[in-house]
């Protein structure tokens, strides 16, 4: 059983969906970190999507990572720099442009990538079971909610009442 707080039981609690989703995301991240630790993965969960992209698209550039993941270039650069310090990723010269650097997994990074993809496949099955338990595909519902709010923002919905 989870710890309830003031918002969870408040009569206006549904107005705090962002807060509730943030708490859920923090819980998933913490459990994801536990999964990574148990599997011997040495990089943090916030870098998982970066390693996955590099592993599937190497060699690649930081700009490609930022574009593919919808992240600011600065965030992608910070993640790449961290992965380089951890020995997971290395920079190499672009054979087509001597001024440009590309990224690829190191030998250690390739081994970690293999473990990561297996863990992500298992996590995907675990989430599918959770979605079955909940009676909905939470990922799809979240995406539909985001799309709906883009089409009709909260303020417009409030004025419609």
Short mmCIF file of N, CA and C in Angstrom, two decimals:
data_model
loop_
_atom_site.label_atom_id
_atom_site.label_comp_id
_atom_site.label_asym_id
_atom_site.label_seq_id
_atom_site.Cartn_x
_atom_site.Cartn_y
_atom_site.Cartn_z
N UNK A 1 0.84 -1.18 0.00
CA UNK A 1 0.00 0.00 0.00
C UNK A 1 0.88 1.24 0.00
N UNK A 2 0.46 2.25 -0.73
CA UNK A 2 1.25 3.47 -0.84
C UNK A 2 0.87 4.46 0.25
N UNK A 3 1.76 5.38 0.47
CA UNK A 3 1.48 6.45 1.43
C UNK A 3 0.63 7.50 0.74
N UNK A 4 -0.53 7.76 1.29
CA UNK A 4 -1.38 8.82 0.75
C UNK A 4 -0.98 10.13 1.38
N UNK A 5 -1.20 11.19 0.64
CA UNK A 5 -0.93 12.51 1.19
C UNK A 5 -2.16 13.39 1.02
N UNK A 6 -2.03 14.62 1.40
CA UNK A 6 -3.12 15.59 1.39
C UNK A 6 -3.81 15.66 0.02
N UNK A 7 -3.03 15.70 -1.04
CA UNK A 7 -3.58 15.85 -2.39
C UNK A 7 -4.35 14.60 -2.81
N UNK A 8 -3.84 13.42 -2.47
CA UNK A 8 -4.47 12.18 -2.91
C UNK A 8 -5.92 12.07 -2.46
N UNK A 9 -6.22 12.62 -1.32
CA UNK A 9 -7.57 12.47 -0.76
C UNK A 9 -8.38 13.76 -0.79
N UNK A 10 -7.80 14.82 -1.31
CA UNK A 10 -8.48 16.12 -1.31
C UNK A 10 -9.58 16.13 -2.37
N UNK A 11 -10.67 16.83 -2.10
CA UNK A 11 -11.79 16.90 -3.05
C UNK A 11 -11.39 17.56 -4.37
N UNK A 12 -10.32 18.33 -4.39
CA UNK A 12 -9.82 18.96 -5.62
C UNK A 12 -8.59 18.22 -6.18
N UNK A 13 -8.37 17.02 -5.70
CA UNK A 13 -7.18 16.25 -6.07
C UNK A 13 -7.01 16.01 -7.56
N UNK A 14 -8.09 15.90 -8.32
CA UNK A 14 -7.95 15.64 -9.75
C UNK A 14 -7.30 16.80 -10.49
N UNK A 15 -7.27 17.98 -9.89
CA UNK A 15 -6.58 19.12 -10.50
C UNK A 15 -5.07 18.99 -10.39
N UNK A 16 -4.60 18.01 -9.65
CA UNK A 16 -3.17 17.83 -9.41
C UNK A 16 -2.61 16.62 -10.18
N UNK A 17 -3.11 16.39 -11.38
CA UNK A 17 -2.68 15.24 -12.16
C UNK A 17 -1.19 15.29 -12.46
N UNK A 18 -0.65 16.47 -12.72
CA UNK A 18 0.79 16.59 -13.00
C UNK A 18 1.60 16.13 -11.79
N UNK A 19 1.18 16.52 -10.61
CA UNK A 19 1.85 16.12 -9.38
C UNK A 19 1.79 14.60 -9.21
N UNK A 20 0.62 14.03 -9.47
CA UNK A 20 0.46 12.59 -9.33
C UNK A 20 1.30 11.83 -10.36
N UNK A 21 1.34 12.33 -11.59
CA UNK A 21 2.16 11.69 -12.62
C UNK A 21 3.65 11.81 -12.29
N UNK A 22 4.04 12.94 -11.74
CA UNK A 22 5.44 13.13 -11.34
C UNK A 22 5.83 12.13 -10.26
N UNK A 23 4.95 11.93 -9.30
CA UNK A 23 5.23 10.94 -8.24
C UNK A 23 5.34 9.53 -8.82
N UNK A 24 4.45 9.20 -9.76
CA UNK A 24 4.52 7.90 -10.42
C UNK A 24 5.82 7.77 -11.21
N UNK A 25 6.20 8.82 -11.93
CA UNK A 25 7.45 8.78 -12.69
C UNK A 25 8.64 8.58 -11.76
N UNK A 26 8.66 9.26 -10.64
CA UNK A 26 9.75 9.10 -9.68
C UNK A 26 9.81 7.66 -9.15
N UNK A 27 8.66 7.07 -8.93
CA UNK A 27 8.61 5.69 -8.45
C UNK A 27 9.14 4.74 -9.53
N UNK A 28 8.75 4.96 -10.77
CA UNK A 28 9.23 4.12 -11.87
C UNK A 28 10.74 4.29 -12.05
N UNK A 29 11.23 5.52 -11.97
CA UNK A 29 12.67 5.77 -12.11
C UNK A 29 13.45 5.06 -11.00
N UNK A 30 12.97 5.17 -9.77
CA UNK A 30 13.66 4.52 -8.65
C UNK A 30 13.70 3.00 -8.86
N UNK A 31 12.57 2.42 -9.28
CA UNK A 31 12.54 0.98 -9.51
C UNK A 31 13.37 0.60 -10.74
N UNK A 32 13.42 1.49 -11.73
CA UNK A 32 14.27 1.26 -12.89
C UNK A 32 15.74 1.29 -12.52
N UNK A 33 16.11 2.19 -11.62
CA UNK A 33 17.49 2.23 -11.14
C UNK A 33 17.84 0.93 -10.41
N UNK A 34 16.90 0.42 -9.63
CA UNK A 34 17.11 -0.87 -8.96
C UNK A 34 17.34 -1.98 -9.98
N UNK A 35 16.55 -1.96 -11.06
CA UNK A 35 16.69 -2.95 -12.12
C UNK A 35 18.08 -2.85 -12.76
N UNK A 36 18.51 -1.63 -13.07
CA UNK A 36 19.83 -1.44 -13.69
C UNK A 36 20.94 -1.91 -12.76
N UNK A 37 20.84 -1.55 -11.48
CA UNK A 37 21.85 -1.98 -10.51
C UNK A 37 21.91 -3.50 -10.41
N UNK A 38 20.75 -4.13 -10.34
CA UNK A 38 20.71 -5.60 -10.22
C UNK A 38 21.31 -6.28 -11.44
N UNK A 39 21.22 -5.62 -12.61
CA UNK A 39 21.76 -6.19 -13.84
C UNK A 39 23.23 -5.85 -14.04
N UNK A 40 23.80 -5.03 -13.15
CA UNK A 40 25.20 -4.65 -13.27
C UNK A 40 25.46 -3.55 -14.27
N UNK A 41 24.42 -2.81 -14.62
CA UNK A 41 24.58 -1.69 -15.55
C UNK A 41 25.14 -0.50 -14.78
N UNK A 42 26.18 0.12 -15.33
CA UNK A 42 26.94 1.12 -14.57
C UNK A 42 26.56 2.56 -14.86
N UNK A 43 25.66 2.79 -15.79
CA UNK A 43 25.25 4.17 -16.08
C UNK A 43 23.86 4.42 -15.51
N UNK A 44 23.53 5.69 -15.23
CA UNK A 44 22.24 5.99 -14.60
C UNK A 44 21.06 5.87 -15.56
N UNK A 45 19.89 5.71 -15.00
CA UNK A 45 18.69 5.52 -15.81
C UNK A 45 18.43 6.70 -16.74
N UNK A 46 18.84 7.90 -16.35
CA UNK A 46 18.59 9.06 -17.21
C UNK A 46 19.37 8.97 -18.53
N UNK A 47 20.35 8.06 -18.61
CA UNK A 47 21.14 7.91 -19.83
C UNK A 47 20.73 6.69 -20.65
N UNK A 48 19.72 5.95 -20.22
CA UNK A 48 19.32 4.72 -20.90
C UNK A 48 18.92 4.99 -22.34
N UNK A 49 18.09 5.98 -22.59
CA UNK A 49 17.64 6.25 -23.96
C UNK A 49 18.80 6.65 -24.85
N UNK A 50 19.78 7.35 -24.30
CA UNK A 50 20.96 7.75 -25.07
C UNK A 50 21.78 6.53 -25.46
N UNK A 51 22.02 5.63 -24.51
CA UNK A 51 22.77 4.41 -24.82
C UNK A 51 22.01 3.55 -25.83
N UNK A 52 20.71 3.46 -25.66
CA UNK A 52 19.90 2.68 -26.60
C UNK A 52 20.02 3.25 -28.01
N UNK A 53 19.91 4.56 -28.12
CA UNK A 53 19.99 5.19 -29.45
C UNK A 53 21.38 4.97 -30.06
N UNK A 54 22.43 5.23 -29.29
CA UNK A 54 23.78 5.05 -29.82
C UNK A 54 23.99 3.59 -30.24
N UNK A 55 23.58 2.66 -29.38
CA UNK A 55 23.75 1.25 -29.69
C UNK A 55 23.05 0.81 -30.97
N UNK A 56 21.92 1.44 -31.27
CA UNK A 56 21.15 1.07 -32.45
C UNK A 56 21.48 1.90 -33.69
N UNK A 57 22.22 3.02 -33.51
CA UNK A 57 22.47 3.93 -34.64
C UNK A 57 23.93 4.36 -34.75
N UNK A 58 24.85 3.58 -34.24
CA UNK A 58 26.24 4.01 -34.25
C UNK A 58 26.90 3.78 -35.60
N UNK A 59 27.83 4.65 -35.94
CA UNK A 59 28.18 5.86 -35.21
C UNK A 59 27.13 6.93 -35.44
N UNK A 60 27.00 7.80 -34.47
CA UNK A 60 26.00 8.86 -34.53
C UNK A 60 26.58 10.12 -33.91
N UNK A 61 25.85 11.20 -33.99
CA UNK A 61 26.31 12.47 -33.42
C UNK A 61 25.42 12.88 -32.25
N UNK A 62 25.93 13.79 -31.46
CA UNK A 62 25.13 14.32 -30.36
C UNK A 62 23.89 15.02 -30.90
N UNK A 63 24.03 15.73 -32.00
CA UNK A 63 22.87 16.41 -32.61
C UNK A 63 21.81 15.39 -33.02
N UNK A 64 22.24 14.25 -33.57
CA UNK A 64 21.29 13.20 -33.95
C UNK A 64 20.55 12.66 -32.73
N UNK A 65 21.29 12.49 -31.63
CA UNK A 65 20.68 11.99 -30.39
C UNK A 65 19.64 12.98 -29.89
N UNK A 66 20.02 14.25 -29.83
CA UNK A 66 19.10 15.28 -29.34
C UNK A 66 17.83 15.31 -30.18
N UNK A 67 17.99 15.27 -31.49
CA UNK A 67 16.84 15.31 -32.40
C UNK A 67 15.95 14.09 -32.20
N UNK A 68 16.57 12.91 -32.16
CA UNK A 68 15.80 11.66 -32.06
C UNK A 68 15.06 11.54 -30.73
N UNK A 69 15.67 12.04 -29.65
CA UNK A 69 15.06 11.91 -28.33
C UNK A 69 14.23 13.13 -27.94
N UNK A 70 14.21 14.15 -28.79
CA UNK A 70 13.44 15.35 -28.49
C UNK A 70 13.99 16.10 -27.29
N UNK A 71 15.33 16.11 -27.18
CA UNK A 71 15.98 16.76 -26.05
C UNK A 71 16.73 18.00 -26.54
N UNK A 72 16.91 18.98 -25.66
CA UNK A 72 17.80 20.09 -26.01
C UNK A 72 19.22 19.55 -26.24
N UNK A 73 19.94 20.16 -27.14
CA UNK A 73 21.31 19.72 -27.45
C UNK A 73 22.17 19.69 -26.19
N UNK A 74 21.97 20.66 -25.31
CA UNK A 74 22.76 20.73 -24.08
C UNK A 74 22.54 19.49 -23.21
N UNK A 75 21.31 19.02 -23.11
CA UNK A 75 21.01 17.82 -22.31
C UNK A 75 21.68 16.61 -22.94
N UNK A 76 21.56 16.48 -24.25
CA UNK A 76 22.20 15.35 -24.94
C UNK A 76 23.72 15.40 -24.73
N UNK A 77 24.31 16.57 -24.81
CA UNK A 77 25.75 16.72 -24.60
C UNK A 77 26.15 16.31 -23.19
N UNK A 78 25.37 16.72 -22.20
CA UNK A 78 25.67 16.33 -20.81
C UNK A 78 25.62 14.82 -20.64
N UNK A 79 24.63 14.17 -21.24
CA UNK A 79 24.51 12.72 -21.13
C UNK A 79 25.68 12.03 -21.83
N UNK A 80 26.01 12.51 -23.00
CA UNK A 80 27.14 11.93 -23.75
C UNK A 80 28.43 12.10 -22.96
N UNK A 81 28.66 13.29 -22.42
CA UNK A 81 29.89 13.52 -21.65
C UNK A 81 29.96 12.58 -20.45
N UNK A 82 28.84 12.37 -19.77
CA UNK A 82 28.80 11.43 -18.65
C UNK A 82 29.15 10.02 -19.12
N UNK A 83 28.57 9.60 -20.22
CA UNK A 83 28.82 8.25 -20.74
C UNK A 83 30.27 8.09 -21.19
N UNK A 84 30.87 9.14 -21.68
CA UNK A 84 32.29 9.09 -22.04
C UNK A 84 33.13 8.93 -20.77
N UNK A 85 32.83 9.72 -19.73
CA UNK A 85 33.57 9.61 -18.47
C UNK A 85 33.44 8.21 -17.86
N UNK A 86 32.29 7.58 -18.04
CA UNK A 86 32.06 6.24 -17.50
C UNK A 86 32.64 5.13 -18.37
N UNK A 87 33.17 5.50 -19.53
CA UNK A 87 33.78 4.51 -20.41
C UNK A 87 32.78 3.72 -21.24
N UNK A 88 31.57 4.22 -21.39
CA UNK A 88 30.52 3.54 -22.14
C UNK A 88 30.54 3.96 -23.61
N UNK A 89 30.89 5.21 -23.86
CA UNK A 89 30.86 5.81 -25.20
C UNK A 89 32.21 6.44 -25.48
N UNK A 90 32.57 6.46 -26.76
CA UNK A 90 33.80 7.16 -27.17
C UNK A 90 33.51 8.01 -28.40
N UNK A 91 34.30 9.07 -28.53
CA UNK A 91 34.22 9.93 -29.72
C UNK A 91 35.23 9.43 -30.74
N UNK A 92 34.79 9.45 -32.00
CA UNK A 92 35.68 9.07 -33.09
C UNK A 92 35.56 10.12 -34.19
N UNK A 93 36.56 10.20 -35.05
CA UNK A 93 36.52 11.13 -36.17
C UNK A 93 35.49 10.66 -37.19
N UNK A 94 34.78 11.61 -37.77
CA UNK A 94 33.86 11.32 -38.86
C UNK A 94 34.70 11.15 -40.12
N UNK A 95 34.64 9.99 -40.77
CA UNK A 95 35.47 9.78 -41.96
C UNK A 95 35.11 10.72 -43.11
N UNK A 96 33.90 11.27 -43.10
CA UNK A 96 33.45 12.15 -44.18
C UNK A 96 33.68 13.64 -43.88
N UNK A 97 33.98 13.97 -42.62
CA UNK A 97 34.14 15.37 -42.23
C UNK A 97 35.11 15.43 -41.05
N UNK A 98 36.35 15.79 -41.31
CA UNK A 98 37.39 15.79 -40.29
C UNK A 98 37.13 16.71 -39.12
N UNK A 99 36.22 17.68 -39.28
CA UNK A 99 35.90 18.61 -38.18
C UNK A 99 34.85 18.03 -37.24
N UNK A 100 34.17 17.01 -37.67
CA UNK A 100 33.03 16.47 -36.93
C UNK A 100 33.44 15.21 -36.15
N UNK A 101 32.85 15.06 -34.96
CA UNK A 101 33.08 13.86 -34.15
C UNK A 101 31.79 13.05 -34.10
N UNK A 102 31.97 11.75 -34.13
CA UNK A 102 30.84 10.83 -33.99
C UNK A 102 31.01 10.04 -32.70
N UNK A 103 29.96 9.36 -32.32
CA UNK A 103 29.94 8.59 -31.08
C UNK A 103 29.67 7.13 -31.38
N UNK A 104 30.31 6.28 -30.61
CA UNK A 104 30.03 4.85 -30.68
C UNK A 104 30.27 4.26 -29.29
N UNK A 105 29.73 3.08 -29.09
CA UNK A 105 29.92 2.39 -27.83
C UNK A 105 31.34 1.84 -27.75
N UNK A 106 31.90 1.87 -26.57
CA UNK A 106 33.18 1.20 -26.33
C UNK A 106 32.90 -0.30 -26.19
N UNK A 107 33.94 -1.08 -26.00
CA UNK A 107 33.73 -2.51 -25.77
C UNK A 107 32.87 -2.72 -24.52
N UNK A 108 33.20 -1.96 -23.45
CA UNK A 108 32.41 -2.03 -22.22
C UNK A 108 30.98 -1.58 -22.49
N UNK A 109 30.83 -0.51 -23.28
CA UNK A 109 29.50 0.00 -23.61
C UNK A 109 28.68 -1.00 -24.41
N UNK A 110 29.34 -1.72 -25.33
CA UNK A 110 28.63 -2.73 -26.12
C UNK A 110 28.12 -3.86 -25.23
N UNK A 111 28.94 -4.26 -24.26
CA UNK A 111 28.51 -5.31 -23.32
C UNK A 111 27.34 -4.81 -22.47
N UNK A 112 27.42 -3.57 -22.01
CA UNK A 112 26.34 -3.00 -21.22
C UNK A 112 25.06 -2.85 -22.06
N UNK A 113 25.23 -2.49 -23.34
CA UNK A 113 24.10 -2.36 -24.26
C UNK A 113 23.35 -3.68 -24.40
N UNK A 114 24.08 -4.77 -24.50
CA UNK A 114 23.45 -6.09 -24.63
C UNK A 114 22.64 -6.42 -23.39
N UNK A 115 23.19 -6.16 -22.23
CA UNK A 115 22.47 -6.40 -20.97
C UNK A 115 21.25 -5.47 -20.90
N UNK A 116 21.46 -4.20 -21.27
CA UNK A 116 20.38 -3.22 -21.22
C UNK A 116 19.20 -3.63 -22.10
N UNK A 117 19.47 -4.05 -23.33
CA UNK A 117 18.36 -4.40 -24.22
C UNK A 117 17.59 -5.60 -23.68
N UNK A 118 18.28 -6.55 -23.08
CA UNK A 118 17.58 -7.68 -22.47
C UNK A 118 16.72 -7.22 -21.29
N UNK A 119 17.27 -6.33 -20.47
CA UNK A 119 16.51 -5.81 -19.32
C UNK A 119 15.30 -4.99 -19.78
N UNK A 120 15.48 -4.19 -20.83
CA UNK A 120 14.36 -3.39 -21.34
C UNK A 120 13.26 -4.28 -21.91
N UNK A 121 13.63 -5.38 -22.54
CA UNK A 121 12.63 -6.31 -23.05
C UNK A 121 11.83 -6.91 -21.90
N UNK A 122 12.53 -7.29 -20.83
CA UNK A 122 11.84 -7.83 -19.66
C UNK A 122 10.97 -6.77 -18.99
N UNK A 123 11.48 -5.55 -18.91
CA UNK A 123 10.70 -4.45 -18.31
C UNK A 123 9.45 -4.19 -19.15
N UNK A 124 9.59 -4.27 -20.47
CA UNK A 124 8.43 -4.08 -21.34
C UNK A 124 7.34 -5.11 -21.06
N UNK A 125 7.74 -6.36 -20.85
CA UNK A 125 6.77 -7.40 -20.51
C UNK A 125 6.13 -7.13 -19.15
N UNK A 126 6.94 -6.66 -18.20
CA UNK A 126 6.41 -6.34 -16.87
C UNK A 126 5.40 -5.20 -16.96
N UNK A 127 5.69 -4.20 -17.79
CA UNK A 127 4.73 -3.10 -17.94
C UNK A 127 3.47 -3.56 -18.67
N UNK A 128 3.62 -4.44 -19.64
CA UNK A 128 2.43 -4.99 -20.31
C UNK A 128 1.54 -5.70 -19.31
N UNK A 129 2.14 -6.46 -18.39
CA UNK A 129 1.36 -7.13 -17.35
C UNK A 129 0.69 -6.11 -16.43
N UNK A 130 1.41 -5.04 -16.12
CA UNK A 130 0.82 -3.97 -15.30
C UNK A 130 -0.35 -3.34 -16.01
N UNK A 131 -0.21 -3.08 -17.31
CA UNK A 131 -1.30 -2.47 -18.08
C UNK A 131 -2.52 -3.39 -18.10
N UNK A 132 -2.27 -4.69 -18.20
CA UNK A 132 -3.36 -5.67 -18.15
C UNK A 132 -4.06 -5.59 -16.79
N UNK A 133 -3.26 -5.52 -15.74
CA UNK A 133 -3.80 -5.40 -14.37
C UNK A 133 -4.64 -4.13 -14.22
N UNK A 134 -4.18 -3.03 -14.84
CA UNK A 134 -4.88 -1.75 -14.74
C UNK A 134 -6.09 -1.68 -15.67
N UNK A 135 -6.12 -2.53 -16.67
CA UNK A 135 -7.22 -2.50 -17.63
C UNK A 135 -7.04 -1.45 -18.71
N UNK A 136 -5.82 -0.92 -18.85
CA UNK A 136 -5.55 0.05 -19.92
C UNK A 136 -4.05 0.08 -20.19
N UNK A 137 -3.71 0.47 -21.40
CA UNK A 137 -2.31 0.67 -21.76
C UNK A 137 -1.96 2.09 -21.32
N UNK A 138 -1.29 2.19 -20.19
CA UNK A 138 -0.98 3.50 -19.59
C UNK A 138 -0.18 4.37 -20.55
N UNK A 139 0.75 3.79 -21.29
CA UNK A 139 1.54 4.57 -22.25
C UNK A 139 0.64 5.21 -23.29
N UNK A 140 -0.29 4.43 -23.82
CA UNK A 140 -1.20 4.94 -24.84
C UNK A 140 -2.12 6.01 -24.26
N UNK A 141 -2.59 5.80 -23.04
CA UNK A 141 -3.48 6.78 -22.41
C UNK A 141 -2.74 8.10 -22.17
N UNK A 142 -1.50 8.02 -21.71
CA UNK A 142 -0.71 9.22 -21.48
C UNK A 142 -0.50 9.97 -22.79
N UNK A 143 -0.18 9.25 -23.86
CA UNK A 143 0.02 9.90 -25.16
C UNK A 143 -1.27 10.53 -25.66
N UNK A 144 -2.39 9.82 -25.48
CA UNK A 144 -3.68 10.39 -25.90
C UNK A 144 -4.00 11.64 -25.10
N UNK A 145 -3.71 11.63 -23.79
CA UNK A 145 -3.95 12.80 -22.95
C UNK A 145 -3.10 13.98 -23.42
N UNK A 146 -1.83 13.72 -23.72
CA UNK A 146 -0.94 14.79 -24.20
C UNK A 146 -1.45 15.36 -25.52
N UNK A 147 -1.85 14.49 -26.44
CA UNK A 147 -2.38 14.94 -27.73
C UNK A 147 -3.66 15.74 -27.54
N UNK A 148 -4.53 15.27 -26.66
CA UNK A 148 -5.80 15.96 -26.41
C UNK A 148 -5.56 17.35 -25.82
N UNK A 149 -4.58 17.46 -24.92
CA UNK A 149 -4.28 18.77 -24.33
C UNK A 149 -3.60 19.69 -25.33
N UNK A 150 -2.91 19.14 -26.31
CA UNK A 150 -2.37 19.99 -27.39
C UNK A 150 -3.51 20.54 -28.24
N UNK A 151 -4.49 19.69 -28.52
CA UNK A 151 -5.62 20.09 -29.35
C UNK A 151 -6.57 21.04 -28.63
N UNK A 152 -6.76 20.82 -27.34
CA UNK A 152 -7.65 21.67 -26.54
C UNK A 152 -6.98 21.88 -25.18
N UNK A 153 -6.20 22.97 -25.04
CA UNK A 153 -5.47 23.22 -23.79
C UNK A 153 -6.39 23.35 -22.58
N UNK A 154 -5.80 23.18 -21.42
CA UNK A 154 -6.53 23.21 -20.16
C UNK A 154 -7.36 24.48 -20.01
N UNK A 155 -6.79 25.63 -20.32
CA UNK A 155 -7.51 26.88 -20.15
C UNK A 155 -8.76 26.91 -21.03
N UNK A 156 -8.65 26.43 -22.26
CA UNK A 156 -9.81 26.39 -23.16
C UNK A 156 -10.87 25.43 -22.60
N UNK A 157 -10.44 24.33 -22.03
CA UNK A 157 -11.36 23.38 -21.44
C UNK A 157 -12.07 24.00 -20.23
N UNK A 158 -11.34 24.80 -19.46
CA UNK A 158 -11.93 25.44 -18.28
C UNK A 158 -12.95 26.49 -18.70
N UNK A 159 -12.69 27.24 -19.74
CA UNK A 159 -13.62 28.27 -20.21
C UNK A 159 -14.87 27.66 -20.82
N UNK A 160 -14.74 26.38 -21.24
CA UNK A 160 -15.88 25.70 -21.84
C UNK A 160 -16.91 25.27 -20.79
N UNK A 161 -16.52 25.31 -19.51
CA UNK A 161 -17.46 24.89 -18.45
C UNK A 161 -18.38 25.99 -18.05
#
